[in-house]
Amino acid sequence: EDLPLLSNVCDILIRHYNFKFECKFEEKCFNCNVILFLEPVPTESEQTCKCADGFEGTSSERNMLNSGTSSFLFILDCHQVQVNSVAEVDLSVSEVDSFKFNNLDASLHSATSSLCFQLSEWSLKIWTAKRSCKFCFPKVIKISYQTLPSCPSLLWVKDQDGKPSVFTYGAAVNNRSLFPCQEPPVAMATWEAIVNVIDSATVLMSGDNEPLISSDKGLTQFYFYTKKILPLSTLCLAIGFWQEHLVTQKYISSPKCRIFSPPSLINLAILELFEYVPYCLKIIEDMLGSYPFSRIDFLVVPPTFGSLGMASPNMIFLSQSLLVGDGSMCSRVAHEISHGWFGLLIGALDWTEEWLSEGFATFIEDCVHIWVINMNESEGNDYRELKSHIRKKILLSEVENTENVLQVMRSSKGKIDKNLVDGVEATVLKNGQNPLKGFMQVHYIKEFLSMYFRHFPYIKNIFTINDIYENWLHNSGIPEAILNSSISKNNQLFSEVVDETEKWIKLNKFLLKKLPKRKIVSYDNFSQMTPEQMILLLENLLELDLLSVQTLKCLNDFFNLKDSNPEVQHRWFELVVKHKYRNEYPALKLFLTNHLAMGVYLYGEMIFSRNATLKRIAQECFDSMESEMEPNYKKTILQMISDSA
């Protein structure tokens, strides 16, 4: 969905947020107060308030309200919140500074006078009863509000042990259903928060340090803060009933790391992360410098979480799909850690720039992973090439089934759309998925390319900056550089997959023949392979029009696919769906239930398979998980079901 930005940051900026959140698990809502510390933005023509001289402000500074009163309008971005009151808080200039970062309950401070407000679908508009401009508008205001159970910024779900939990999950609307805020890129601020929960619950948040914790009358209070100036879309919150494990800090320079998980999964999480994380951090820090944040809390999120991982300042969400016990999915951990530099420290303006941070993290994860698991140079090169080949193969397949307009990396070409939303001319981020995630923008890439061409002028004889823009960003299809790339002839991992693919194709041809006697299969000539090799083998077999039931059984038996990692299993179940292998339908159903992080592709294959049994299984899985699915997943699957009717 498109995401409108309505807050008038050209007039006033929020410099600091002071939150109080009271978590209500039974009602699936938060009772909230937020104190906003404001600062007017002067311009060359406007430096001070002139209201006393009869100054009425510019058209952008005042609005004619229904009552006919002319006053400055302060606009915040928000969506689906219930605002109870807005008031000015009486704080002197000296009190403002002493009030910040002192673990004080801002909601207890007396508010001097109520302010007028109007709540719309995408905005909260606030004004004073008397005529005002941005300079004489209150400098500190308090908003009392509640989140709604349907709040799209939060997921209220059961964890793997059946306990309630709630967390922000990178929604398309960011955090604007959790609190009113300013979302345009210039609107960066510090924040602090008090979170009250029942005694046995744990609160995790993207603050600078571990929380200050106190208890009283059956409630526990967690106090977090950040003195880093960030957009509020980077604020991350999670509350649940988890067990904690401290990761041994092997290197002094590395940030403190903790693992949080439902008790039933804590041992698996420790097994997977305890050794990998410290070495991973050390290697990335050797490449990129010190980690930009002071700590990392790794949280194993519920099975309905729709991604393998998500990085926020000081916190990383990980899917249970990564906990396979053999480290074969840990490259994703390296991927999320690397986002600390590219994705958080430097971030995308909107979804059209996500390819930069995701491309960087995807490249780095392979480089780091081969060092952590101690591959030699030759093995590492083979591994990187194989992973790149798999990604290219997937990309080619996806492009075949994707509209041209959706293949363009930067369809806007830098243009910004503006529409009238809630009566305000708003900047609109098209398809706004995780916009404004970072607090520095990647537009410097243009300056970097210019510098690169100045330093290596002879390259201009081969291609120009405009060539890069046109070939890689502004056109559909795959650039020739990728199409013409090929894997090295001496790549041992790839050669082994080619050999094994030929063996399985030959076996399948044999098993498809109608012979009078039952065929006995010998596995003597077949070889076990790494998970990455298995993925490519299964991708190759997916290209065959027909696999016999016995071939599928042999694959399952020989590779023990039920114990493979979810990446391998996903390809296996693509074969199961394509060839309607009924013996594996119970396992398919279990996979859909436990590994939503692998995406909705299998749902689509099953729903459009024209097979009543597969469609019923997909419907049953969806029905059992719908209430706790991420909204975008739910919407996508519902659309599939509707289109197939």
PDB file of C-alpha atoms in Angstrom, residues 42 73 77 84 99 103 110-111 143 160 179 186 215 262 286 366 392 402 460 514 549 554 561 565 590 595 618 621 631:
ATOM      1  CA  PRO A  42      12.911  29.087  11.253  1.00  0.00           C
ATOM      2  CA  LEU A  73      -1.922  23.465  12.651  1.00  0.00           C
ATOM      3  CA  ASP A  77       1.533  10.961  11.148  1.00  0.00           C
ATOM      4  CA  ASN A  84      -8.296  10.643  24.325  1.00  0.00           C
ATOM      5  CA  PHE A  99      13.199  16.281  32.356  1.00  0.00           C
ATOM      6  CA  ASN A 103      13.417   7.795  34.198  1.00  0.00           C
ATOM      7  CA  SER A 110       0.520  18.377  35.178  1.00  0.00           C
ATOM      8  CA  ALA A 111      -0.816  19.630  31.861  1.00  0.00           C
ATOM      9  CA  ILE A 143      -1.028  13.077  24.054  1.00  0.00           C
ATOM     10  CA  GLN A 160       5.791 -21.535  20.607  1.00  0.00           C
ATOM     11  CA  PHE A 179       2.278   6.208  18.507  1.00  0.00           C
ATOM     12  CA  VAL A 186      14.366  14.874   8.291  1.00  0.00           C
ATOM     13  CA  SER A 215       8.603  -3.859  40.364  1.00  0.00           C
ATOM     14  CA  PRO A 262      10.498 -19.346  24.583  1.00  0.00           C
ATOM     15  CA  ASP A 286      37.331  -6.561  11.039  1.00  0.00           C
ATOM     16  CA  ASP A 366      28.505 -15.162   2.262  1.00  0.00           C
ATOM     17  CA  LYS A 392      20.479 -16.081 -10.333  1.00  0.00           C
ATOM     18  CA  THR A 402       6.644 -10.689 -12.917  1.00  0.00           C
ATOM     19  CA  LYS A 460      34.126   6.038 -19.100  1.00  0.00           C
ATOM     20  CA  LYS A 514       6.707 -50.071 -17.063  1.00  0.00           C
ATOM     21  CA  VAL A 549       6.414 -41.574  -7.215  1.00  0.00           C
ATOM     22  CA  CYS A 554      14.033 -42.437  -3.174  1.00  0.00           C
ATOM     23  CA  LEU A 561      14.653 -34.654   3.813  1.00  0.00           C
ATOM     24  CA  ASN A 565      16.928 -27.276   6.764  1.00  0.00           C
ATOM     25  CA  LEU A 590       3.454 -29.223   9.147  1.00  0.00           C
ATOM     26  CA  HIS A 595       7.824 -22.077   8.536  1.00  0.00           C
ATOM     27  CA  ALA A 618      -3.714 -24.742   2.089  1.00  0.00           C
ATOM     28  CA  CYS A 621      -3.380 -24.149   7.286  1.00  0.00           C
ATOM     29  CA  PRO A 631      -1.526  -8.459   7.573  1.00  0.00           C
TER      30      PRO A 631
END
